[in-house]
XYZ file of C-alpha atoms in Angstrom:
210
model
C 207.636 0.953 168.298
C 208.129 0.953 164.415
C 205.101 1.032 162.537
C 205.174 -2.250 160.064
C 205.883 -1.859 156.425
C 202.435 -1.935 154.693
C 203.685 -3.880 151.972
C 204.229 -7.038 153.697
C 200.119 -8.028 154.410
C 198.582 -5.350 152.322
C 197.417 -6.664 148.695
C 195.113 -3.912 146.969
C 192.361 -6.533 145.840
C 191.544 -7.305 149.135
C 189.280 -6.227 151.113
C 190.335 -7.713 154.221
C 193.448 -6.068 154.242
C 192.565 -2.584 153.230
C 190.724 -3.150 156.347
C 193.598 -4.270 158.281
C 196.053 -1.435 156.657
C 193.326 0.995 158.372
C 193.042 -0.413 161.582
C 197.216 -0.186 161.307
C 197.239 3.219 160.429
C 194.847 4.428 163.053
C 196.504 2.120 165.931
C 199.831 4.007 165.126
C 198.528 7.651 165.108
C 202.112 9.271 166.320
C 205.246 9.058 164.251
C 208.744 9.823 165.558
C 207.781 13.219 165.042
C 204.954 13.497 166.454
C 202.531 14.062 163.854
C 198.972 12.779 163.660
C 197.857 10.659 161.108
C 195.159 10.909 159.372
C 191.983 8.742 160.496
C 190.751 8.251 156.934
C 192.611 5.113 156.517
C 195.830 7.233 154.279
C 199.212 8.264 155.297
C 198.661 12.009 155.250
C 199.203 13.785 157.987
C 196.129 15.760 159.835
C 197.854 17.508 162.387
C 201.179 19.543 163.120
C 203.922 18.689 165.767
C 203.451 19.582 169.139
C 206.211 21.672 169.568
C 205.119 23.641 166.534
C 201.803 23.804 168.337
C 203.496 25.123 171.665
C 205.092 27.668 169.756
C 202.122 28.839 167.492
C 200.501 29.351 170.946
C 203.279 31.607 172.729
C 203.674 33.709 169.319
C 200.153 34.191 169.839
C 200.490 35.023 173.504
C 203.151 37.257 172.730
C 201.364 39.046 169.997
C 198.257 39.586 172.116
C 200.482 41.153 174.919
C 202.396 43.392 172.724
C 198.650 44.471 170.969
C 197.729 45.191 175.242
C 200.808 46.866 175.365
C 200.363 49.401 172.387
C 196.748 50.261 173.677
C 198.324 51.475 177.018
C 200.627 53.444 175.183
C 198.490 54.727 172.645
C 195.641 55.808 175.285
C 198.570 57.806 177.689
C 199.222 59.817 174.395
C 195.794 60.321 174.086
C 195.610 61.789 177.415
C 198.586 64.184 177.066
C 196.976 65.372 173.280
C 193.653 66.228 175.495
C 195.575 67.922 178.663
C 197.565 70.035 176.463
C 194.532 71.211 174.473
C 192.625 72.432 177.176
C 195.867 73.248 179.592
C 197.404 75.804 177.111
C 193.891 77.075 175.974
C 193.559 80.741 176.686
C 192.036 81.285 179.811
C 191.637 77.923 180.633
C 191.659 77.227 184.558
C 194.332 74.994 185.173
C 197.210 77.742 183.757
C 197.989 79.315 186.859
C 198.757 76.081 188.456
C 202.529 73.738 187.669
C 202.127 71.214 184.851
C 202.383 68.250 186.790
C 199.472 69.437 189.211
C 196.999 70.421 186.269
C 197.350 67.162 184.546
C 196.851 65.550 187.981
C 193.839 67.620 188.842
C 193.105 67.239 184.961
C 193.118 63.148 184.878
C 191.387 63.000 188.187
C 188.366 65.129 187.168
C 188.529 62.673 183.707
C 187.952 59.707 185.930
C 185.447 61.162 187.491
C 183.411 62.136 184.228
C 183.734 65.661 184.709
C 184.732 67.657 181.425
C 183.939 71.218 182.637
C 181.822 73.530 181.036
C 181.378 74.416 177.716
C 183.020 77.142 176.482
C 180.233 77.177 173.724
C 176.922 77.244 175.416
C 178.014 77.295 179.284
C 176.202 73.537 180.032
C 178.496 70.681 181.327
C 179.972 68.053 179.092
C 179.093 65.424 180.505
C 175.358 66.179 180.339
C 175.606 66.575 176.741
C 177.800 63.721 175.955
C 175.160 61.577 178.292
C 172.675 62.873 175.935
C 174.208 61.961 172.912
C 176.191 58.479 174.057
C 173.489 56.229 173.569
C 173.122 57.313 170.257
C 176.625 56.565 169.355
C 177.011 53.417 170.986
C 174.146 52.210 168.577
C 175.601 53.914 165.271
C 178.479 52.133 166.229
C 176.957 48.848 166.896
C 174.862 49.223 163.609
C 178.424 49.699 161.865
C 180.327 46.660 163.853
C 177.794 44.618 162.785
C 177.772 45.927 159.204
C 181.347 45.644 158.796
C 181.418 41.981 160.485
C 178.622 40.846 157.466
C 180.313 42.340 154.887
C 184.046 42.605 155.811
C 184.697 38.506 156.438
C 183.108 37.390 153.561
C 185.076 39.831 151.419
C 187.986 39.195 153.508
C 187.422 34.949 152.744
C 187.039 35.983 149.295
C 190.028 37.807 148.645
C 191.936 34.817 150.672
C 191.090 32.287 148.244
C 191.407 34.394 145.277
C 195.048 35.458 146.536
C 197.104 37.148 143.715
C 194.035 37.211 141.169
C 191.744 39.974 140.103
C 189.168 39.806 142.669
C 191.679 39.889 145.331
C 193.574 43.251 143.437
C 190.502 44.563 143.281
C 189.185 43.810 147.287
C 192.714 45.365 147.923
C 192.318 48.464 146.198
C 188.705 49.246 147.474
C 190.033 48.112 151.120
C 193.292 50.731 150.460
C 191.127 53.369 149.228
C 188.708 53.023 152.311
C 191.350 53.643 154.688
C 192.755 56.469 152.954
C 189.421 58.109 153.312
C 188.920 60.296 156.390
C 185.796 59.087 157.697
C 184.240 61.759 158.847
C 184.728 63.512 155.448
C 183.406 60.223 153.965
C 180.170 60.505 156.602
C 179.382 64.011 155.367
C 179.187 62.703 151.611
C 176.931 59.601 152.531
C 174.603 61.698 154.702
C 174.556 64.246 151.542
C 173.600 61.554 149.441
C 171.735 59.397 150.845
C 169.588 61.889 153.372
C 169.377 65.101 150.911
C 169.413 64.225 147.107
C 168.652 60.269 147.099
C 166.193 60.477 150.145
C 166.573 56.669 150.300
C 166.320 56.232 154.167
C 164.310 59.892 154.708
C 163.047 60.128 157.712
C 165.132 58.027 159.519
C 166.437 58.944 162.905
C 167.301 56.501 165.394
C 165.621 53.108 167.020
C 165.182 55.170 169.859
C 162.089 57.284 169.821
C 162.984 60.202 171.798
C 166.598 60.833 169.467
């Protein structure tokens, strides 16, 4: 059903039917199109078309699949960068064996948690990464949490500021942060901060006993 020409009933000096054009506007809240109109008694438009909402939802289907996708990938090659590291290690246990056995026997020990012995001070792996897991679960908390408070702000910032100077320079700090190794970037904060500075001295963890 058309939607009636405003300008037949609509004066501007009266009230009655800028109350009337509103009523109109919200009766007819689809176009041909498909597009919402706005509730606020205008003739902009407040939503998008459904079928560019049905696609914005499978592009982000897709993209979530293919991000799925590359983590599967990305964690097999991590596998074969550890089996080869300790398969062609001298004297390492699984040599005299075939390749496809040893990374068998290799991934189904992994699953298991067992990581062999330490070729450093003869104790299992797993005890000491048990040891030490709770310890990096909360550093890494601390630092999700960290990054959340500072990184969207900064991140809303440099959206609204787009092609300006605050934006260049969010860009360049944000560049120059992933260039940095971080564990390079660890040892200079902990030097700083823990040795010369002594701002947090003393410091250890929230759990007592680390």
């Amino acid at each position: 059903m058309p939607m009636t020409k405003p300008s037949r009933f609509w004066h501007a000096n009266c009230p009655s039917c800028r109350w009337r054009l509103r009523c109109v506007l919200q009766a007819y809240r689809y176009d041909m199109k498909g597009l919402v109109l706005s509730p606020f008694g205008n003739a902009s438009f407040a939503g998008v078309s459904r079928e560019k909402r049905r696609e914005g939802a499978e592009t982000m289907i897709i993209f979530t699949l293919r991000r799925l996708l590359l983590l599967l990938v990305t964690l097999f090659f991590l596998t074969v960068v550890g089996f080869c590291l300790s398969y062609f290690t001298p004297h390492a246990p699984l040599q005299g064996a075939s390749l496809w056995n040893a990374w068998a026997f290799w991934f189904d020990s992994v699953m298991h948690w067992d990581f062999g012995v330490s070729s450093i001070n003869g104790q299992p792996i797993s005890e000491q990464l048990r040891q030490v897991f709770p310890a990096t679960m909360e550093l890494c908390i601390m630092a999700f949490g960290f990054a959340l408070l500072v990184g969207i702000p900064v991140g809303m910032l440099a959206g609204i500021t787009r092609n300006k100077w605050q934006d260049k320079v969010i860009s360049f700090f944000a560049l120059l942060g992933f260039s940095i190794p971080v564990f390079w970037l660890a040892l200079l904060l902990t030097l700083f901060f823990l040795v010369n500075a002594r701002l947090v001295a003393g410091f250890r963890s929230l759990r007592p006993a680390v």
